[in-house]
mmCIF file of N, CA and C in Angstrom:
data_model
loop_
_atom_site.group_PDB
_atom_site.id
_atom_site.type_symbol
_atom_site.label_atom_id
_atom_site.label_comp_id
_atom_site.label_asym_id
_atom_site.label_seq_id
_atom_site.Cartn_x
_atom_site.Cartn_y
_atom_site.Cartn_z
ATOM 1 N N UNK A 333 100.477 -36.335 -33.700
ATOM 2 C CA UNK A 333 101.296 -36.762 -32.568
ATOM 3 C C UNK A 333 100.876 -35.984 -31.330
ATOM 4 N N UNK A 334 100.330 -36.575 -30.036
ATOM 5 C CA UNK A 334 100.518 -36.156 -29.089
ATOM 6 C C UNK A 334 101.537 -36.410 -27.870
ATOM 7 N N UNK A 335 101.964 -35.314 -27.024
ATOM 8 C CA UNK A 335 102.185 -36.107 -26.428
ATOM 9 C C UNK A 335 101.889 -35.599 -24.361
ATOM 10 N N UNK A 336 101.579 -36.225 -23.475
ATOM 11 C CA UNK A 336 100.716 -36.273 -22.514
ATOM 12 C C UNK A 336 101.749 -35.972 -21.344
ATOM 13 N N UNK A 337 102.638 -34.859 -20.889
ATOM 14 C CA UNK A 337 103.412 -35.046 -19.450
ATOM 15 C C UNK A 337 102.659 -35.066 -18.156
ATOM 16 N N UNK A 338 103.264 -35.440 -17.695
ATOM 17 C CA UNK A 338 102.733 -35.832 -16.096
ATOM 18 C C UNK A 338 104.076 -36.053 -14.798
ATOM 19 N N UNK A 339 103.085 -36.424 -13.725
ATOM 20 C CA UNK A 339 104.997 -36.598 -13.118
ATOM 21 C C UNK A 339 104.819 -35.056 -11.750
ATOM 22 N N UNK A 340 104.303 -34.292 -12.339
ATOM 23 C CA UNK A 340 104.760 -32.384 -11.109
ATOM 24 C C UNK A 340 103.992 -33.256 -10.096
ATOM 25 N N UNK A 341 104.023 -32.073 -9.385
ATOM 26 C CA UNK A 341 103.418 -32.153 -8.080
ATOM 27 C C UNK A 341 104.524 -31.075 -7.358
ATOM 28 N N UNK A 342 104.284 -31.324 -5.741
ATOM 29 C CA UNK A 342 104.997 -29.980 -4.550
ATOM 30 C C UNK A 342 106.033 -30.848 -4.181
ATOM 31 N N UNK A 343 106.803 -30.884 -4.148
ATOM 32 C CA UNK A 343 107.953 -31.525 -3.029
ATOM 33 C C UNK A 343 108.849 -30.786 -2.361
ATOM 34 N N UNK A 344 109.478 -30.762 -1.360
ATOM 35 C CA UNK A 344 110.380 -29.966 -0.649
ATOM 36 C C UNK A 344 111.853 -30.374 -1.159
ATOM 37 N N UNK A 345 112.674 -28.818 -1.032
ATOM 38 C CA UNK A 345 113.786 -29.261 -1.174
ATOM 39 C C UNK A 345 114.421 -30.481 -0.628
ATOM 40 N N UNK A 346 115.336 -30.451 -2.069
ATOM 41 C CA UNK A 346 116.358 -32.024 -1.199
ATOM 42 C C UNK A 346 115.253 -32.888 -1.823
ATOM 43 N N UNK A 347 114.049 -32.971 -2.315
ATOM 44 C CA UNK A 347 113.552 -34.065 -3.030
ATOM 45 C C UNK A 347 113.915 -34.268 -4.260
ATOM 46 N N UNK A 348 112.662 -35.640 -4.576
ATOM 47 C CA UNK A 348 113.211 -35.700 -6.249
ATOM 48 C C UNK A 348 111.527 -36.212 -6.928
ATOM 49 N N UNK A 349 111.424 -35.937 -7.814
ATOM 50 C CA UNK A 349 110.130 -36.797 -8.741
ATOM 51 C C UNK A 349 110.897 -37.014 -10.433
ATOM 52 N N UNK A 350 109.874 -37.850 -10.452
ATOM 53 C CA UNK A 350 110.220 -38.177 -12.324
ATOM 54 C C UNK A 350 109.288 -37.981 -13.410
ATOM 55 N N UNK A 351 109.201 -37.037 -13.909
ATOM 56 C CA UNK A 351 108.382 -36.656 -15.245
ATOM 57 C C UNK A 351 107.892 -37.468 -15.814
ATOM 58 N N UNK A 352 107.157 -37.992 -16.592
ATOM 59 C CA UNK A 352 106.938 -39.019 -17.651
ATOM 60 C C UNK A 352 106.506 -38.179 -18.859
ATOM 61 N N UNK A 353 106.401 -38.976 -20.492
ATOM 62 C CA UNK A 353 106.199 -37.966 -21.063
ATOM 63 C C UNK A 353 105.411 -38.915 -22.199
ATOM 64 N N UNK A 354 104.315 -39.328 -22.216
ATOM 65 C CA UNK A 354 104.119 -40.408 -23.223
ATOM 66 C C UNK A 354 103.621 -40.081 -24.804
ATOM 67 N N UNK A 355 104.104 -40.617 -25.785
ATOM 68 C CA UNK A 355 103.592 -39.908 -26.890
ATOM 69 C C UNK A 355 102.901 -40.837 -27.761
ATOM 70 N N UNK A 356 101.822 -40.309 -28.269
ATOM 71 C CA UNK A 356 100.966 -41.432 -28.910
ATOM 72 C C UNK A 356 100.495 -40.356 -30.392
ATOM 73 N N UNK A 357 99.774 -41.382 -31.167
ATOM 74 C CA UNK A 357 99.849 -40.821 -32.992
ATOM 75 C C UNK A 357 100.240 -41.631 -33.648
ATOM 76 N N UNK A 358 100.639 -41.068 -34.342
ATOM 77 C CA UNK A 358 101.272 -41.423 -36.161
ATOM 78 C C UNK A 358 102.523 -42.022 -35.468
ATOM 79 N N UNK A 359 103.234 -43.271 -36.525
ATOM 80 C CA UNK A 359 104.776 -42.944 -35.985
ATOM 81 C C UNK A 359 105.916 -42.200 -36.594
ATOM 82 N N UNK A 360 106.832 -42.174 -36.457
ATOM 83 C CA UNK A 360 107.817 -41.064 -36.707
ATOM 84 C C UNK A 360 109.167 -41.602 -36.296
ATOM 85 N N UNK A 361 109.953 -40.769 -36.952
ATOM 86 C CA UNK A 361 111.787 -40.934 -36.922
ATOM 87 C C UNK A 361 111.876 -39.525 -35.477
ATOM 88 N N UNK A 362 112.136 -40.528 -34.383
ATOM 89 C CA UNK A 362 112.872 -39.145 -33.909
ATOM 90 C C UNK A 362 114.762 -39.102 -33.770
ATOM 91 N N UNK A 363 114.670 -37.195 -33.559
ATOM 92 C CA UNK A 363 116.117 -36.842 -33.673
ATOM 93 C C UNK A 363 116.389 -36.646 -32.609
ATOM 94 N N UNK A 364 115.715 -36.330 -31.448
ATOM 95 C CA UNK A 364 115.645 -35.682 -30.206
ATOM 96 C C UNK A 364 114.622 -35.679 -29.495
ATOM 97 N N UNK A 365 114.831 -35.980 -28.240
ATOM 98 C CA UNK A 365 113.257 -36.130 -26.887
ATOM 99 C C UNK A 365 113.602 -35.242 -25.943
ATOM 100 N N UNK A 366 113.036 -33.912 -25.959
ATOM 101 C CA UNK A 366 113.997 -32.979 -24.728
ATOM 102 C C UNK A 366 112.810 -32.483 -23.678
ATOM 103 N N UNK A 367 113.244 -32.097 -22.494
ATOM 104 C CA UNK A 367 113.063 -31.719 -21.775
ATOM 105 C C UNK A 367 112.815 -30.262 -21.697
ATOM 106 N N UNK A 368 112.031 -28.856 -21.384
ATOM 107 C CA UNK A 368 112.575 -28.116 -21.185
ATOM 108 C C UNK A 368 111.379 -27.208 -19.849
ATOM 109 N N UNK A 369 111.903 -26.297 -19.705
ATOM 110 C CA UNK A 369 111.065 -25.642 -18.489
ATOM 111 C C UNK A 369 110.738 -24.097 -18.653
ATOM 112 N N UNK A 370 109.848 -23.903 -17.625
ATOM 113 C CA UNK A 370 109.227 -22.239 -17.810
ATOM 114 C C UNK A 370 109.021 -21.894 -16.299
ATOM 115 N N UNK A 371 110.245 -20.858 -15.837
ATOM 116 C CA UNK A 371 110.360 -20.685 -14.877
ATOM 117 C C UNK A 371 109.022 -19.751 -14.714
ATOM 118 N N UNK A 372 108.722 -18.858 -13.247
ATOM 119 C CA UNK A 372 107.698 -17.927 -13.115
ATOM 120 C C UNK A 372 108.340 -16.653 -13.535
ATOM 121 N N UNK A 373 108.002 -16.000 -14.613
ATOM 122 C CA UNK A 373 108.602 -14.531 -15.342
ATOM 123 C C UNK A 373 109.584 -15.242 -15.969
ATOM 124 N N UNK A 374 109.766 -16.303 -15.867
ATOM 125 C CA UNK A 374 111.268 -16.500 -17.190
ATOM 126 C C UNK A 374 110.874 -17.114 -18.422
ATOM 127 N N UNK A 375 111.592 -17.044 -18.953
ATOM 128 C CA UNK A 375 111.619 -17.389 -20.752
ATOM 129 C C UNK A 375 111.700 -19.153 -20.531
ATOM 130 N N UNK A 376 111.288 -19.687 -21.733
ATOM 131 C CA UNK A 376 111.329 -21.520 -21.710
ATOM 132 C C UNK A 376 112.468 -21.386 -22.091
ATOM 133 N N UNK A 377 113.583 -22.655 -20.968
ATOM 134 C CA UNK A 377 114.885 -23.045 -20.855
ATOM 135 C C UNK A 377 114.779 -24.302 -21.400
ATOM 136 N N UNK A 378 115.798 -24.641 -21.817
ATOM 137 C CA UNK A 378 116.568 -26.353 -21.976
ATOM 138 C C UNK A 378 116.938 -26.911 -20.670
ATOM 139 N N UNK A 379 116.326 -27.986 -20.500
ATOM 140 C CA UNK A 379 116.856 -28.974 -19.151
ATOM 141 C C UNK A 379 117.812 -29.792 -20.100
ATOM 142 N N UNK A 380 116.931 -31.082 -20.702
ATOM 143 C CA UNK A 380 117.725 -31.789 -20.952
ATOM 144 C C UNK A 380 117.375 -32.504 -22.346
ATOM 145 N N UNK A 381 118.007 -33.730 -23.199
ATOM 146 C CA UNK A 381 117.563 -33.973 -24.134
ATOM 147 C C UNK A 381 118.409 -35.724 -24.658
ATOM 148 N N UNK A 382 118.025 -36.505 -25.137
ATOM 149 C CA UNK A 382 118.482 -37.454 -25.017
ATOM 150 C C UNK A 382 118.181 -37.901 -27.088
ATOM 151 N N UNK A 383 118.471 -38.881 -27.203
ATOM 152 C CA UNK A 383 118.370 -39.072 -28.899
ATOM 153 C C UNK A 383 117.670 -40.460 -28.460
ATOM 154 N N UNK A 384 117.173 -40.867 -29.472
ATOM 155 C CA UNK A 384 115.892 -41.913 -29.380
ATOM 156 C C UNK A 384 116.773 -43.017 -28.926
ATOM 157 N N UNK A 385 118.021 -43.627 -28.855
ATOM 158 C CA UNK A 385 118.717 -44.797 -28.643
ATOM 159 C C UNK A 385 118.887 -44.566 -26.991
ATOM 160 N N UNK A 386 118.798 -43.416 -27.038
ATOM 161 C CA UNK A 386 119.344 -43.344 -25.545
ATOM 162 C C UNK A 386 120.881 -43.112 -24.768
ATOM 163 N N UNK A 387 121.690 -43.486 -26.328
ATOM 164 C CA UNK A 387 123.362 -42.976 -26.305
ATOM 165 C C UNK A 387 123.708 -41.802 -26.600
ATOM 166 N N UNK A 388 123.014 -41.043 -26.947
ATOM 167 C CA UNK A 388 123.597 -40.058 -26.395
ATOM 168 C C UNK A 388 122.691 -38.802 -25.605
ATOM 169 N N UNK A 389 122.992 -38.173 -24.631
ATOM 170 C CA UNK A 389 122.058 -37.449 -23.854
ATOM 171 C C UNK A 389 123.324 -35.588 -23.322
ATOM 172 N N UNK A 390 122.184 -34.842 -23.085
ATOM 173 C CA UNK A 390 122.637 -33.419 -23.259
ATOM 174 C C UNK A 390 121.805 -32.271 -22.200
ATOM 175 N N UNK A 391 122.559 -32.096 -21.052
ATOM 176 C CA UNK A 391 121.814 -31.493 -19.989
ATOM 177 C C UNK A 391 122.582 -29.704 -20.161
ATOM 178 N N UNK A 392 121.200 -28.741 -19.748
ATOM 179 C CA UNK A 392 121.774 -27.564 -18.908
ATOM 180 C C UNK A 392 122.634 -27.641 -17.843
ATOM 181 N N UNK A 393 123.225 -27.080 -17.903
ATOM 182 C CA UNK A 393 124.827 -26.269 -16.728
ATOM 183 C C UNK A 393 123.708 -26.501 -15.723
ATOM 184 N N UNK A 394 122.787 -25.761 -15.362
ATOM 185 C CA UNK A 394 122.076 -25.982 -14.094
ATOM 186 C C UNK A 394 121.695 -27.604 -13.513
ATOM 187 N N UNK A 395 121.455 -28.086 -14.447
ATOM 188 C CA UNK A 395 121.261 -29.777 -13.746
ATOM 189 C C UNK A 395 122.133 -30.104 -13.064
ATOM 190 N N UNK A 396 123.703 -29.971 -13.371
ATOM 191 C CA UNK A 396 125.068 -30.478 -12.272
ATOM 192 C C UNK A 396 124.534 -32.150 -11.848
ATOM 193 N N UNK A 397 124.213 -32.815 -12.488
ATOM 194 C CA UNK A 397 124.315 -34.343 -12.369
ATOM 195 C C UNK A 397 123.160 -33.990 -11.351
ATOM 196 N N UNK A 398 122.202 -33.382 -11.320
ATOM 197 C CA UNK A 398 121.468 -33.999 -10.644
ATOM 198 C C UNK A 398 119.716 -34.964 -11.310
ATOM 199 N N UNK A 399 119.833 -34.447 -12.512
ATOM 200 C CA UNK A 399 118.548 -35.001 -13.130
ATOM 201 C C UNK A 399 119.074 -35.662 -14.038
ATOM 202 N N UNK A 400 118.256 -36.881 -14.764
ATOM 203 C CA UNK A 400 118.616 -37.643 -15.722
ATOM 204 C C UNK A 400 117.417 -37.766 -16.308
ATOM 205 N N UNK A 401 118.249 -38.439 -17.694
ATOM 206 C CA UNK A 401 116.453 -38.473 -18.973
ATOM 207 C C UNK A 401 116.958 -40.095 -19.331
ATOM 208 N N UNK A 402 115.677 -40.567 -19.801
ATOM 209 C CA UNK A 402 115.454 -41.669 -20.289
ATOM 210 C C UNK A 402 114.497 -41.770 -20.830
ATOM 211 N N UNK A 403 114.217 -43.259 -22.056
ATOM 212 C CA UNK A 403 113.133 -43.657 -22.613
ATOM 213 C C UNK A 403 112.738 -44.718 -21.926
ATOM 214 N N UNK A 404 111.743 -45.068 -22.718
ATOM 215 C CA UNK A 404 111.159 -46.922 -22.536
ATOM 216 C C UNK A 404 110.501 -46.749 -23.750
ATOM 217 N N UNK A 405 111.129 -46.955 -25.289
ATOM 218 C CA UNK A 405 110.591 -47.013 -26.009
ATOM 219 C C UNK A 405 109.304 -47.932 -26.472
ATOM 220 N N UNK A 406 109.333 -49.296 -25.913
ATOM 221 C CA UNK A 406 108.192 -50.155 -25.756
ATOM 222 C C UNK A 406 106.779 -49.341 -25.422
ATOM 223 N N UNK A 407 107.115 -48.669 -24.533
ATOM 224 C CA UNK A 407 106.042 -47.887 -24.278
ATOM 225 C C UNK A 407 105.537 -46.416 -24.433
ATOM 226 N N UNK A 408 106.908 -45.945 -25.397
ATOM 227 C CA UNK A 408 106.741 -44.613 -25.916
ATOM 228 C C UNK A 408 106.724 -43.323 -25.062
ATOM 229 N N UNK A 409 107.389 -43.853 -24.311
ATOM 230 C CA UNK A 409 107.847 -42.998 -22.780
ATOM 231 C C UNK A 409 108.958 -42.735 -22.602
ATOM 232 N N UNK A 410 108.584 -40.683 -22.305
ATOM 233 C CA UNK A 410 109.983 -40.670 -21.881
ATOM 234 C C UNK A 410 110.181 -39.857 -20.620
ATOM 235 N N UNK A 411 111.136 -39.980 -19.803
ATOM 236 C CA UNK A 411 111.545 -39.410 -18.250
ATOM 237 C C UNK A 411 112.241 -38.509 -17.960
ATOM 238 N N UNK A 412 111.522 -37.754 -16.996
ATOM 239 C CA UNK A 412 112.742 -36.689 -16.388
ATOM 240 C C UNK A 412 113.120 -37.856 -15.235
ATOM 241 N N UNK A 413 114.244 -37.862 -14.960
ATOM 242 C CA UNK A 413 114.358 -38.291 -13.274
ATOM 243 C C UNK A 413 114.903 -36.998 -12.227
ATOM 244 N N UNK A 414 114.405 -36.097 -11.793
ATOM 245 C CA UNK A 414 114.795 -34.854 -11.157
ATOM 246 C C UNK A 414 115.289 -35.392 -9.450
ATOM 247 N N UNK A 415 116.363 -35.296 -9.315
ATOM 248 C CA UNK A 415 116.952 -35.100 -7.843
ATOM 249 C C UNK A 415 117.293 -33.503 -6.892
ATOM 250 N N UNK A 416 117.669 -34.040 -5.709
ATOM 251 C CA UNK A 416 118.290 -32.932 -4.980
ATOM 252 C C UNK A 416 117.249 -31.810 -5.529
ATOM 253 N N UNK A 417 116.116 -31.365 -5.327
ATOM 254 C CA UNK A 417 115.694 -30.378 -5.706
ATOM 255 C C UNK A 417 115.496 -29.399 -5.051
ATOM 256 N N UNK A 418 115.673 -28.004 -6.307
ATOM 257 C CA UNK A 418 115.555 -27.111 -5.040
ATOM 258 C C UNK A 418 114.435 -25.307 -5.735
ATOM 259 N N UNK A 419 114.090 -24.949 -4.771
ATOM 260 C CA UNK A 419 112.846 -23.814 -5.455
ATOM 261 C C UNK A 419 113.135 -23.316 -6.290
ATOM 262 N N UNK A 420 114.811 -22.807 -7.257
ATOM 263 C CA UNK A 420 115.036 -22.790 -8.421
ATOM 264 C C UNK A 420 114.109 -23.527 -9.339
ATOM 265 N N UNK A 421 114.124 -24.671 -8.956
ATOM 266 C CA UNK A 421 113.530 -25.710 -10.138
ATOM 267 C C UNK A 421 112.061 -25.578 -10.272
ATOM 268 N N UNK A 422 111.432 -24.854 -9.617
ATOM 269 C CA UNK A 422 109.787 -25.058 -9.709
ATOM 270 C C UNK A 422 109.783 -23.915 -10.927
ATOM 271 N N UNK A 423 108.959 -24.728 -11.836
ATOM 272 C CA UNK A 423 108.722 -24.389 -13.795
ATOM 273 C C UNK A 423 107.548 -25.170 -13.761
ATOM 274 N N UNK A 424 107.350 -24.821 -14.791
ATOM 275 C CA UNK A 424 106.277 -25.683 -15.510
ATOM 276 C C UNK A 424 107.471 -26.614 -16.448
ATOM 277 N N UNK A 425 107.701 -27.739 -16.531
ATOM 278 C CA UNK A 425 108.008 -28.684 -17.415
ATOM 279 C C UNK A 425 107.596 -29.018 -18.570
ATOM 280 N N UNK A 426 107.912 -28.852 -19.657
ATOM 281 C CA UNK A 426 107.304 -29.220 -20.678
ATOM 282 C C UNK A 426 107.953 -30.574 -21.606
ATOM 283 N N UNK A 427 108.022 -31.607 -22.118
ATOM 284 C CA UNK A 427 108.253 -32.297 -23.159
ATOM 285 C C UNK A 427 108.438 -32.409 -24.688
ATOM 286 N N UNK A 428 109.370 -32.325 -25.455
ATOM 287 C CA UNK A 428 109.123 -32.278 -26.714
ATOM 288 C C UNK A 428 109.865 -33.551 -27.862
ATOM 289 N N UNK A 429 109.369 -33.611 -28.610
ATOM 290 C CA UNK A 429 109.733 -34.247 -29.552
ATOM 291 C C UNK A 429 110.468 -33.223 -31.158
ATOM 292 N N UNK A 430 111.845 -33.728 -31.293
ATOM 293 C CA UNK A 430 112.124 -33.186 -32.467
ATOM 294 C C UNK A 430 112.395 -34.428 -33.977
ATOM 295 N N UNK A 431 111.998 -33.644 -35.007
ATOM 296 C CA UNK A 431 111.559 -34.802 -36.094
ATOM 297 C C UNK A 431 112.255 -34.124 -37.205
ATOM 298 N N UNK A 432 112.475 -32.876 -37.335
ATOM 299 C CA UNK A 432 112.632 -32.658 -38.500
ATOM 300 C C UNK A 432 113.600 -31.753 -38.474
ATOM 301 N N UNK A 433 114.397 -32.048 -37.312
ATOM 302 C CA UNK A 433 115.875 -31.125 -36.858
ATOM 303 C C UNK A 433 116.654 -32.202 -36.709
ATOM 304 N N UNK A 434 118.048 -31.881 -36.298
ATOM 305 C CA UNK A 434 118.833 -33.164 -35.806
ATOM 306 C C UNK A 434 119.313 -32.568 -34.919
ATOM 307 N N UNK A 435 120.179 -33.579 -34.470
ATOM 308 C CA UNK A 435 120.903 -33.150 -33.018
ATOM 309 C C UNK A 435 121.995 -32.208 -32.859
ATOM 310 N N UNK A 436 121.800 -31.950 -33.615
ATOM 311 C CA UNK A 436 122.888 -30.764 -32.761
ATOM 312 C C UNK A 436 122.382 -29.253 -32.307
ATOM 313 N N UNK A 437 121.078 -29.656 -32.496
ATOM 314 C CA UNK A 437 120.031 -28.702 -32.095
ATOM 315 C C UNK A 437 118.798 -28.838 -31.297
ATOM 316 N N UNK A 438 119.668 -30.216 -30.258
ATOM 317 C CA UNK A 438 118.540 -30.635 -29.359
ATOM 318 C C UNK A 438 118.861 -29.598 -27.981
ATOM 319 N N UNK A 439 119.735 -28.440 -28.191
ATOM 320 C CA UNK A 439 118.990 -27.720 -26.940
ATOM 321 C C UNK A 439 118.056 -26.140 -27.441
ATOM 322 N N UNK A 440 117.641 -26.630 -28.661
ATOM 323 C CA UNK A 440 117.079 -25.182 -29.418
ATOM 324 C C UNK A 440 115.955 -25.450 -29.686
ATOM 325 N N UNK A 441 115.059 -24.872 -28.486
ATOM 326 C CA UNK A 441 113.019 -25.227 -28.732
ATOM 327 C C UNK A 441 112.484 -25.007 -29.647
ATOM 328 N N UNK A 442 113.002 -23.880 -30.559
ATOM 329 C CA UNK A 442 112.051 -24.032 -31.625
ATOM 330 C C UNK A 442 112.541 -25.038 -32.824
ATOM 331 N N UNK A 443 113.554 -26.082 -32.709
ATOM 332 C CA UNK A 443 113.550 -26.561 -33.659
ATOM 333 C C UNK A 443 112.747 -28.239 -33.222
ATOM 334 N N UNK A 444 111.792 -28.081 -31.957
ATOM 335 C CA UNK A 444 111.048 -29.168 -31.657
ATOM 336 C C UNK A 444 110.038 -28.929 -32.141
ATOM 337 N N UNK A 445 109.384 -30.358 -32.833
ATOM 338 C CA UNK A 445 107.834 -29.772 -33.545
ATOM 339 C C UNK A 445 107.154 -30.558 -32.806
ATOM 340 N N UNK A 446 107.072 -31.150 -31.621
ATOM 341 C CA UNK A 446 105.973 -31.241 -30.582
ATOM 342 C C UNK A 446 106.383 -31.463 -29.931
ATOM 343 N N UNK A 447 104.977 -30.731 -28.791
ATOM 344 C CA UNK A 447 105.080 -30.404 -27.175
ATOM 345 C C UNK A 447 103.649 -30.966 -26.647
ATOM 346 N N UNK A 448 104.347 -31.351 -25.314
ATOM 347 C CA UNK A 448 103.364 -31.626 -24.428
ATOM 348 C C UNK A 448 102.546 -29.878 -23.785
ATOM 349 N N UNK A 449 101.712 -31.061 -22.983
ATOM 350 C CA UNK A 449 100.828 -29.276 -22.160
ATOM 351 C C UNK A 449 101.771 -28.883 -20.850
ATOM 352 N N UNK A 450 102.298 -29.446 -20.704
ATOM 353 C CA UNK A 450 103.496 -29.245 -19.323
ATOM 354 C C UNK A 450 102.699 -29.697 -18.105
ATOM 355 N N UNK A 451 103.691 -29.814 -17.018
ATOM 356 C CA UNK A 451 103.207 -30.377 -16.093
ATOM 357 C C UNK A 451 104.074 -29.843 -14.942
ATOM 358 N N UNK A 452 103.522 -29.233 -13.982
ATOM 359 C CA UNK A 452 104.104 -28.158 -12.794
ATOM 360 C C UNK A 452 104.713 -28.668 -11.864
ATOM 361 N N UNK A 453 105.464 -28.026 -11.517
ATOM 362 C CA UNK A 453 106.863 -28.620 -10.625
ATOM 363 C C UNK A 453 107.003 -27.789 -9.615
ATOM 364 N N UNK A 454 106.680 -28.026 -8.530
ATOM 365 C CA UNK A 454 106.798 -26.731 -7.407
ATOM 366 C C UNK A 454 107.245 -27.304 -6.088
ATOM 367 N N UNK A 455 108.681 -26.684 -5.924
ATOM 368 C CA UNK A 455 109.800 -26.678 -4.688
ATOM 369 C C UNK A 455 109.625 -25.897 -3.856
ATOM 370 N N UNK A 456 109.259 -26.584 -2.823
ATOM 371 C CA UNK A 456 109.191 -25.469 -1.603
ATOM 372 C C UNK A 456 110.972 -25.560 -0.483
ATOM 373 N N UNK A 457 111.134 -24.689 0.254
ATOM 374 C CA UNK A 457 111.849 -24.438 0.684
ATOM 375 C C UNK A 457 112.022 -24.638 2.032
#
């Protein structure tokens, strides 16, 4: 299983971009599609995380309604939608897939068994 994020780039506060996260391979049962980030000197956080139907979804305290996740399973894609942004948010982004955890441990990285290479997110001010 791979899977390919894309989506960073620079934007100024008060913007927004949308992650993509496409995964290609073998197929698989997923339990969880999450989001998570790597600030500069900080430890990898939980953004966000959604379950393969798409009913039910699970954000960090820090998002405050401003980012949303989604699929397009047809195409094995999945989305950050990041708003209102601000130089807090510049991480490296990463993507994961969990398969062999369930949900109630979709904000706990190591129970994802694949990751994308991340894709950089940088807020200027």
């Amino acid at each position: 299983v791979q899977l390919q994020a894309s989506g960073g780039g620079l934007v100024q506060a008060g913007g927004s971009l949308r992650l993509s996260c496409v995964a290609s391979g073998r197929s698989f049962s997923v339990n969880a599609l999450g989001w998570f980030r790597r600030r500069p000197g900080k430890e990898r956080e939980f953004v966000a995380a959604s379950d393969w139907s798409g009913r039910y979804t699970v954000f960090a305290n820090f998002v405050k309604d401003r980012f949303s996740i989604s699929s397009d399973n047809a195409k094995n894609t999945l989305y950050l939608q990041m708003n209102n942004l601000n130089p807090d948010d510049t991480a490296v982004y990463f993507c994961a897939v969990m398969v062999n955890s369930d949900w109630r441990y979709a904000r706990v990285s190591s129970k994802y068994d694949y990751w994308g290479q991340g894709t950089l997110v940088t807020v200027s001010s």
